[in-house]
Structure formats: structure tokens, C-alpha cells
């Protein structure tokens, strides 16, 4: 998951990571922060099926939501539904 504060490069990082070995969501998916795990899981399944990678266990899957870094619900839901998630956290210099 790519998370971070606004304007810290999360979109660029997501585009950079979208390769043959890693499928990334086409836009920000922030459902976990709002306890909307069912819609997120449906979207992941639908997009992965259309991308023909659902059953390819070698392809990693990724989503992006910058606000997840500040939302306690997000971390709780990542732990519950995606407990092996690795995070890329973007931080922006305050100046």
C-alpha cells in the first residue's frame, strides 16, 4: 500500500510501481479508512479479474490512499484484512 501526506509523491510512486510484477489500482481507493472493506474487496476482485491477474500468485497487488497515514481505522483494517501488507509511506518536508 502506498500511503502518505498530500503532495508527497504517492501518485508518482504508484505509477512507477505499476509493472508486470505489480498491479496497482487505477486511482485512490480509501475505503478502509471509512470501514468500507466489502466495497474495496469487491473492487479489488473485479479489477484483478479484468486485468487477468487474479490467479497469478506471482503478481503483487497494490492500492493507494494518502489519507490512510492519518486514519486509525485504516491501520486497523489493513491489519485485519491484509495482515501481510507492506507500506510505502510518503512524507513531505514542511518548508
N, CA, C and O atoms as a GROMACS GRO file, in nm:
protein
  380
    1UNK      N    1   0.085  -0.118   0.000
    1UNK     CA    2   0.000   0.000   0.000
    1UNK      C    3   0.089   0.123   0.000
    1UNK      O    4   0.190   0.129   0.070
    2UNK      N    5   0.050   0.220  -0.079
    2UNK     CA    6   0.121   0.348  -0.083
    2UNK      C    7   0.037   0.447  -0.005
    2UNK      O    8  -0.076   0.477  -0.043
    3UNK      N    9   0.092   0.498   0.103
    3UNK     CA   10   0.020   0.597   0.185
    3UNK      C   11   0.113   0.714   0.210
    3UNK      O   12   0.235   0.700   0.198
    4UNK      N   13   0.057   0.828   0.246
    4UNK     CA   14   0.142   0.943   0.273
    4UNK      C   15   0.061   1.070   0.282
    4UNK      O   16  -0.060   1.071   0.259
    5UNK      N   17   0.127   1.175   0.315
    5UNK     CA   18   0.062   1.304   0.327
    5UNK      C   19   0.041   1.364   0.188
    5UNK      O   20   0.111   1.326   0.094
    6UNK      N   21  -0.055   1.457   0.174
    6UNK     CA   22  -0.081   1.517   0.043
    6UNK      C   23   0.045   1.582  -0.017
    6UNK      O   24   0.128   1.640   0.054
    7UNK      N   25   0.056   1.570  -0.148
    7UNK     CA   26   0.164   1.631  -0.225
    7UNK      C   27   0.302   1.578  -0.189
    7UNK      O   28   0.400   1.652  -0.191
    8UNK      N   29   0.310   1.448  -0.156
    8UNK     CA   30   0.440   1.390  -0.123
    8UNK      C   31   0.486   1.285  -0.224
    8UNK      O   32   0.582   1.212  -0.200
    9UNK      N   33   0.416   1.277  -0.339
    9UNK     CA   34   0.462   1.188  -0.445
    9UNK      C   35   0.400   1.051  -0.447
    9UNK      O   36   0.454   0.960  -0.511
   10UNK      N   37   0.287   1.030  -0.380
   10UNK     CA   38   0.227   0.897  -0.377
   10UNK      C   39   0.177   0.855  -0.515
   10UNK      O   40   0.187   0.737  -0.550
   11UNK      N   41   0.123   0.947  -0.595
   11UNK     CA   42   0.075   0.913  -0.729
   11UNK      C   43   0.191   0.873  -0.819
   11UNK      O   44   0.182   0.775  -0.893
   12UNK      N   45   0.299   0.947  -0.813
   12UNK     CA   46   0.417   0.913  -0.892
   12UNK      C   47   0.472   0.778  -0.851
   12UNK      O   48   0.509   0.698  -0.938
   13UNK      N   49   0.477   0.750  -0.722
   13UNK     CA   50   0.525   0.621  -0.674
   13UNK      C   51   0.435   0.508  -0.724
   13UNK      O   52   0.485   0.404  -0.766
   14UNK      N   53   0.305   0.527  -0.718
   14UNK     CA   54   0.211   0.425  -0.764
   14UNK      C   55   0.232   0.396  -0.912
   14UNK      O   56   0.235   0.280  -0.952
   15UNK      N   57   0.247   0.499  -0.994
   15UNK     CA   58   0.270   0.480  -1.137
   15UNK      C   59   0.404   0.410  -1.163
   15UNK      O   60   0.413   0.326  -1.252
   16UNK      N   61   0.505   0.444  -1.086
   16UNK     CA   62   0.636   0.382  -1.100
   16UNK      C   63   0.630   0.232  -1.067
   16UNK      O   64   0.697   0.151  -1.132
   17UNK      N   65   0.551   0.197  -0.968
   17UNK     CA   66   0.543   0.057  -0.924
   17UNK      C   67   0.457  -0.031  -1.014
   17UNK      O   68   0.466  -0.154  -1.006
   18UNK      N   69   0.375   0.028  -1.101
   18UNK     CA   70   0.284  -0.049  -1.186
   18UNK      C   71   0.363  -0.114  -1.300
   18UNK      O   72   0.383  -0.053  -1.406
   19UNK      N   73   0.408  -0.238  -1.278
   19UNK     CA   74   0.488  -0.313  -1.374
   19UNK      C   75   0.424  -0.449  -1.398
   19UNK      O   76   0.311  -0.473  -1.354
   20UNK      N   77   0.493  -0.537  -1.468
   20UNK     CA   78   0.441  -0.672  -1.491
   20UNK      C   79   0.434  -0.753  -1.363
   20UNK      O   80   0.357  -0.848  -1.355
   21UNK      N   81   0.514  -0.717  -1.264
   21UNK     CA   82   0.517  -0.793  -1.139
   21UNK      C   83   0.430  -0.732  -1.030
   21UNK      O   84   0.415  -0.792  -0.923
   22UNK      N   85   0.373  -0.614  -1.055
   22UNK     CA   86   0.293  -0.548  -0.954
   22UNK      C   87   0.177  -0.476  -1.019
   22UNK      O   88   0.196  -0.386  -1.101
   23UNK      N   89   0.056  -0.515  -0.983
   23UNK     CA   90  -0.064  -0.448  -1.031
   23UNK      C   91  -0.105  -0.345  -0.928
   23UNK      O   92  -0.112  -0.375  -0.809
   24UNK      N   93  -0.133  -0.222  -0.974
   24UNK     CA   94  -0.178  -0.118  -0.882
   24UNK      C   95  -0.315  -0.069  -0.925
   24UNK      O   96  -0.349  -0.069  -1.044
   25UNK      N   97  -0.393  -0.028  -0.828
   25UNK     CA   98  -0.527   0.024  -0.855
   25UNK      C   99  -0.517   0.147  -0.945
   25UNK      O  100  -0.419   0.222  -0.937
   26UNK      N  101  -0.617   0.170  -1.030
   26UNK     CA  102  -0.609   0.282  -1.124
   26UNK      C  103  -0.623   0.420  -1.061
   26UNK      O  104  -0.593   0.521  -1.126
   27UNK      N  105  -0.668   0.426  -0.936
   27UNK     CA  106  -0.684   0.556  -0.868
   27UNK      C  107  -0.683   0.532  -0.717
   27UNK      O  108  -0.665   0.418  -0.673
   28UNK      N  109  -0.703   0.636  -0.640
   28UNK     CA  110  -0.704   0.621  -0.493
   28UNK      C  111  -0.826   0.540  -0.449
   28UNK      O  112  -0.938   0.564  -0.493
   29UNK      N  113  -0.800   0.443  -0.363
   29UNK     CA  114  -0.906   0.363  -0.303
   29UNK      C  115  -0.892   0.376  -0.152
   29UNK      O  116  -0.801   0.317  -0.092
   30UNK      N  117  -0.981   0.451  -0.090
   30UNK     CA  118  -0.969   0.484   0.053
   30UNK      C  119  -1.079   0.423   0.139
   30UNK      O  120  -1.109   0.475   0.246
   31UNK      N  121  -1.137   0.315   0.095
   31UNK     CA  122  -1.249   0.256   0.168
   31UNK      C  123  -1.213   0.206   0.307
   31UNK      O  124  -1.297   0.210   0.398
   32UNK      N  125  -1.090   0.159   0.326
   32UNK     CA  126  -1.053   0.104   0.458
   32UNK      C  127  -1.059   0.209   0.567
   32UNK      O  128  -1.087   0.177   0.682
   33UNK      N  129  -1.032   0.333   0.533
   33UNK     CA  130  -1.039   0.440   0.631
   33UNK      C  131  -1.179   0.471   0.678
   33UNK      O  132  -1.200   0.528   0.785
   34UNK      N  133  -1.276   0.433   0.597
   34UNK     CA  134  -1.417   0.460   0.631
   34UNK      C  135  -1.490   0.332   0.667
   34UNK      O  136  -1.614   0.328   0.663
   35UNK      N  137  -1.415   0.225   0.701
   35UNK     CA  138  -1.472   0.095   0.738
   35UNK      C  139  -1.563   0.040   0.629
   35UNK      O  140  -1.667  -0.018   0.657
   36UNK      N  141  -1.523   0.060   0.505
   36UNK     CA  142  -1.598   0.008   0.389
   36UNK      C  143  -1.517  -0.103   0.322
   36UNK      O  144  -1.485  -0.094   0.204
   37UNK      N  145  -1.484  -0.205   0.398
   37UNK     CA  146  -1.398  -0.311   0.345
   37UNK      C  147  -1.466  -0.393   0.236
   37UNK      O  148  -1.400  -0.433   0.141
   38UNK      N  149  -1.596  -0.419   0.247
   38UNK     CA  150  -1.666  -0.501   0.147
   38UNK      C  151  -1.660  -0.437   0.008
   38UNK      O  152  -1.627  -0.507  -0.088
   39UNK      N  153  -1.690  -0.306  -0.007
   39UNK     CA  154  -1.677  -0.247  -0.142
   39UNK      C  155  -1.534  -0.252  -0.195
   39UNK      O  156  -1.514  -0.273  -0.314
   40UNK      N  157  -1.436  -0.234  -0.107
   40UNK     CA  158  -1.296  -0.242  -0.151
   40UNK      C  159  -1.263  -0.382  -0.200
   40UNK      O  160  -1.201  -0.397  -0.306
   41UNK      N  161  -1.302  -0.483  -0.126
   41UNK     CA  162  -1.273  -0.620  -0.167
   41UNK      C  163  -1.343  -0.654  -0.299
   41UNK      O  164  -1.286  -0.724  -0.382
   42UNK      N  165  -1.466  -0.605  -0.320
   42UNK     CA  166  -1.536  -0.626  -0.447
   42UNK      C  167  -1.461  -0.559  -0.562
   42UNK      O  168  -1.444  -0.618  -0.668
   43UNK      N  169  -1.416  -0.435  -0.540
   43UNK     CA  170  -1.343  -0.364  -0.645
   43UNK      C  171  -1.212  -0.435  -0.677
   43UNK      O  172  -1.176  -0.450  -0.794
   44UNK      N  173  -1.140  -0.477  -0.574
   44UNK     CA  174  -1.015  -0.549  -0.598
   44UNK      C  175  -1.039  -0.674  -0.682
   44UNK      O  176  -0.965  -0.701  -0.777
   45UNK      N  177  -1.141  -0.748  -0.647
   45UNK     CA  178  -1.172  -0.871  -0.722
   45UNK      C  179  -1.210  -0.838  -0.866
   45UNK      O  180  -1.162  -0.903  -0.959
   46UNK      N  181  -1.297  -0.737  -0.886
   46UNK     CA  182  -1.343  -0.701  -1.019
   46UNK      C  183  -1.226  -0.653  -1.106
   46UNK      O  184  -1.212  -0.697  -1.220
   47UNK      N  185  -1.143  -0.563  -1.054
   47UNK     CA  186  -1.032  -0.510  -1.133
   47UNK      C  187  -0.927  -0.616  -1.159
   47UNK      O  188  -0.871  -0.622  -1.269
   48UNK      N  189  -0.898  -0.698  -1.061
   48UNK     CA  190  -0.799  -0.802  -1.081
   48UNK      C  191  -0.846  -0.905  -1.182
   48UNK      O  192  -0.767  -0.956  -1.261
   49UNK      N  193  -0.975  -0.937  -1.180
   49UNK     CA  194  -1.029  -1.032  -1.276
   49UNK      C  195  -1.018  -0.975  -1.417
   49UNK      O  196  -0.980  -1.046  -1.510
   50UNK      N  197  -1.052  -0.847  -1.433
   50UNK     CA  198  -1.046  -0.786  -1.565
   50UNK      C  199  -0.902  -0.771  -1.613
   50UNK      O  200  -0.877  -0.771  -1.734
   51UNK      N  201  -0.809  -0.758  -1.522
   51UNK     CA  202  -0.668  -0.747  -1.559
   51UNK      C  203  -0.603  -0.885  -1.576
   51UNK      O  204  -0.485  -0.894  -1.608
   52UNK      N  205  -0.681  -0.991  -1.555
   52UNK     CA  206  -0.635  -1.129  -1.573
   52UNK      C  207  -0.517  -1.163  -1.482
   52UNK      O  208  -0.426  -1.235  -1.524
   53UNK      N  209  -0.517  -1.111  -1.359
   53UNK     CA  210  -0.408  -1.142  -1.266
   53UNK      C  211  -0.458  -1.204  -1.137
   53UNK      O  212  -0.380  -1.231  -1.047
   54UNK      N  213  -0.588  -1.226  -1.128
   54UNK     CA  214  -0.645  -1.274  -1.002
   54UNK      C  215  -0.578  -1.402  -0.953
   54UNK      O  216  -0.552  -1.416  -0.834
   55UNK      N  217  -0.550  -1.494  -1.043
   55UNK     CA  218  -0.496  -1.624  -1.002
   55UNK      C  219  -0.344  -1.632  -1.019
   55UNK      O  220  -0.286  -1.737  -0.994
   56UNK      N  221  -0.281  -1.524  -1.060
   56UNK     CA  222  -0.137  -1.523  -1.073
   56UNK      C  223  -0.077  -1.482  -0.938
   56UNK      O  224  -0.075  -1.364  -0.903
   57UNK      N  225  -0.030  -1.579  -0.863
   57UNK     CA  226   0.019  -1.554  -0.729
   57UNK      C  227   0.154  -1.480  -0.728
   57UNK      O  228   0.198  -1.433  -0.623
   58UNK      N  229   0.219  -1.470  -0.845
   58UNK     CA  230   0.348  -1.402  -0.850
   58UNK      C  231   0.333  -1.251  -0.869
   58UNK      O  232   0.429  -1.176  -0.851
   59UNK      N  233   0.214  -1.207  -0.905
   59UNK     CA  234   0.190  -1.064  -0.923
   59UNK      C  235   0.143  -1.005  -0.792
   59UNK      O  236   0.042  -1.049  -0.736
   60UNK      N  237   0.215  -0.906  -0.743
   60UNK     CA  238   0.174  -0.837  -0.621
   60UNK      C  239   0.067  -0.735  -0.657
   60UNK      O  240   0.066  -0.682  -0.768
   61UNK      N  241  -0.023  -0.708  -0.564
   61UNK     CA  242  -0.132  -0.613  -0.587
   61UNK      C  243  -0.116  -0.496  -0.492
   61UNK      O  244  -0.073  -0.514  -0.378
   62UNK      N  245  -0.150  -0.374  -0.539
   62UNK     CA  246  -0.132  -0.258  -0.454
   62UNK      C  247  -0.242  -0.155  -0.470
   62UNK      O  248  -0.303  -0.143  -0.576
   63UNK      N  249  -0.266  -0.080  -0.363
   63UNK     CA  250  -0.362   0.030  -0.365
   63UNK      C  251  -0.294   0.154  -0.308
   63UNK      O  252  -0.189   0.146  -0.244
   64UNK      N  253  -0.357   0.269  -0.334
   64UNK     CA  254  -0.302   0.396  -0.286
   64UNK      C  255  -0.413   0.475  -0.219
   64UNK      O  256  -0.522   0.489  -0.273
   65UNK      N  257  -0.384   0.527  -0.101
   65UNK     CA  258  -0.472   0.621  -0.033
   65UNK      C  259  -0.388   0.706   0.060
   65UNK      O  260  -0.351   0.662   0.168
   66UNK      N  261  -0.357   0.829   0.019
   66UNK     CA  262  -0.272   0.914   0.103
   66UNK      C  263  -0.328   0.936   0.243
   66UNK      O  264  -0.250   0.944   0.338
   67UNK      N  265  -0.459   0.946   0.258
   67UNK     CA  266  -0.516   0.977   0.390
   67UNK      C  267  -0.505   0.861   0.488
   67UNK      O  268  -0.529   0.880   0.608
   68UNK      N  269  -0.471   0.740   0.441
   68UNK     CA  270  -0.458   0.627   0.532
   68UNK      C  271  -0.352   0.649   0.639
   68UNK      O  272  -0.360   0.590   0.747
   69UNK      N  273  -0.253   0.732   0.612
   69UNK     CA  274  -0.146   0.755   0.707
   69UNK      C  275  -0.198   0.825   0.833
   69UNK      O  276  -0.139   0.812   0.940
   70UNK      N  277  -0.309   0.898   0.821
   70UNK     CA  278  -0.364   0.973   0.934
   70UNK      C  279  -0.489   0.911   0.993
   70UNK      O  280  -0.541   0.960   1.094
   71UNK      N  281  -0.539   0.806   0.935
   71UNK     CA  282  -0.667   0.750   0.975
   71UNK      C  283  -0.648   0.621   1.055
   71UNK      O  284  -0.600   0.521   1.001
   72UNK      N  285  -0.683   0.621   1.185
   72UNK     CA  286  -0.663   0.500   1.266
   72UNK      C  287  -0.746   0.381   1.218
   72UNK      O  288  -0.705   0.266   1.236
   73UNK      N  289  -0.861   0.406   1.156
   73UNK     CA  290  -0.940   0.295   1.102
   73UNK      C  291  -0.867   0.220   0.993
   73UNK      O  292  -0.878   0.098   0.982
   74UNK      N  293  -0.792   0.293   0.913
   74UNK     CA  294  -0.719   0.230   0.803
   74UNK      C  295  -0.620   0.127   0.853
   74UNK      O  296  -0.618   0.014   0.805
   75UNK      N  297  -0.539   0.165   0.949
   75UNK     CA  298  -0.438   0.072   1.000
   75UNK      C  299  -0.503  -0.051   1.063
   75UNK      O  300  -0.455  -0.163   1.045
   76UNK      N  301  -0.610  -0.030   1.137
   76UNK     CA  302  -0.682  -0.142   1.198
   76UNK      C  303  -0.736  -0.236   1.089
   76UNK      O  304  -0.725  -0.358   1.102
   77UNK      N  305  -0.793  -0.179   0.984
   77UNK     CA  306  -0.850  -0.261   0.878
   77UNK      C  307  -0.743  -0.328   0.792
   77UNK      O  308  -0.762  -0.441   0.747
   78UNK      N  309  -0.630  -0.260   0.769
   78UNK     CA  310  -0.521  -0.326   0.699
   78UNK      C  311  -0.474  -0.448   0.778
   78UNK      O  312  -0.451  -0.555   0.721
   79UNK      N  313  -0.461  -0.432   0.909
   79UNK     CA  314  -0.417  -0.542   0.993
   79UNK      C  315  -0.517  -0.658   0.989
   79UNK      O  316  -0.477  -0.774   0.987
   80UNK      N  317  -0.645  -0.626   0.986
   80UNK     CA  318  -0.748  -0.730   0.989
   80UNK      C  319  -0.761  -0.801   0.855
   80UNK      O  320  -0.765  -0.924   0.851
   81UNK      N  321  -0.769  -0.726   0.744
   81UNK     CA  322  -0.797  -0.785   0.613
   81UNK      C  323  -0.673  -0.817   0.531
   81UNK      O  324  -0.674  -0.910   0.451
   82UNK      N  325  -0.567  -0.741   0.549
   82UNK     CA  326  -0.445  -0.758   0.469
   82UNK      C  327  -0.324  -0.756   0.562
   82UNK      O  328  -0.242  -0.664   0.555
   83UNK      N  329  -0.313  -0.855   0.647
   83UNK     CA  330  -0.214  -0.852   0.755
   83UNK      C  331  -0.069  -0.870   0.709
   83UNK      O  332   0.022  -0.858   0.791
   84UNK      N  333  -0.046  -0.898   0.582
   84UNK     CA  334   0.092  -0.909   0.533
   84UNK      C  335   0.130  -0.789   0.446
   84UNK      O  336   0.230  -0.793   0.374
   85UNK      N  337   0.050  -0.683   0.452
   85UNK     CA  338   0.075  -0.564   0.370
   85UNK      C  339   0.206  -0.497   0.406
   85UNK      O  340   0.239  -0.480   0.524
   86UNK      N  341   0.279  -0.459   0.303
   86UNK     CA  342   0.399  -0.377   0.319
   86UNK      C  343   0.360  -0.235   0.279
   86UNK      O  344   0.285  -0.216   0.183
   87UNK      N  345   0.409  -0.136   0.352
   87UNK     CA  346   0.370   0.003   0.328
   87UNK      C  347   0.486   0.084   0.272
   87UNK      O  348   0.601   0.068   0.313
   88UNK      N  349   0.454   0.172   0.180
   88UNK     CA  350   0.544   0.277   0.136
   88UNK      C  351   0.480   0.406   0.185
   88UNK      O  352   0.370   0.441   0.142
   89UNK      N  353   0.548   0.476   0.273
   89UNK     CA  354   0.493   0.596   0.334
   89UNK      C  355   0.564   0.718   0.279
   89UNK      O  356   0.686   0.729   0.286
   90UNK      N  357   0.485   0.811   0.224
   90UNK     CA  358   0.541   0.936   0.173
   90UNK      C  359   0.533   1.046   0.276
   90UNK      O  360   0.429   1.065   0.340
   91UNK      N  361   0.642   1.117   0.294
   91UNK     CA  362   0.648   1.229   0.388
   91UNK      C  363   0.696   1.352   0.312
   91UNK      O  364   0.786   1.343   0.228
   92UNK      N  365   0.636   1.464   0.341
   92UNK     CA  366   0.672   1.588   0.272
   92UNK      C  367   0.741   1.682   0.371
   92UNK      O  368   0.697   1.698   0.485
   93UNK      N  369   0.848   1.745   0.325
   93UNK     CA  370   0.919   1.842   0.407
   93UNK      C  371   0.827   1.962   0.429
   93UNK      O  372   0.764   2.008   0.334
   94UNK      N  373   0.819   2.015   0.551
   94UNK     CA  374   0.722   2.123   0.580
   94UNK      C  375   0.755   2.258   0.517
   94UNK      O  376   0.670   2.347   0.516
   95UNK      N  377   0.874   2.275   0.464
   95UNK     CA  378   0.911   2.405   0.408
   95UNK      C  379   0.868   2.414   0.263
   95UNK      O  380   0.890   2.517   0.199
   0.00000   0.00000   0.00000
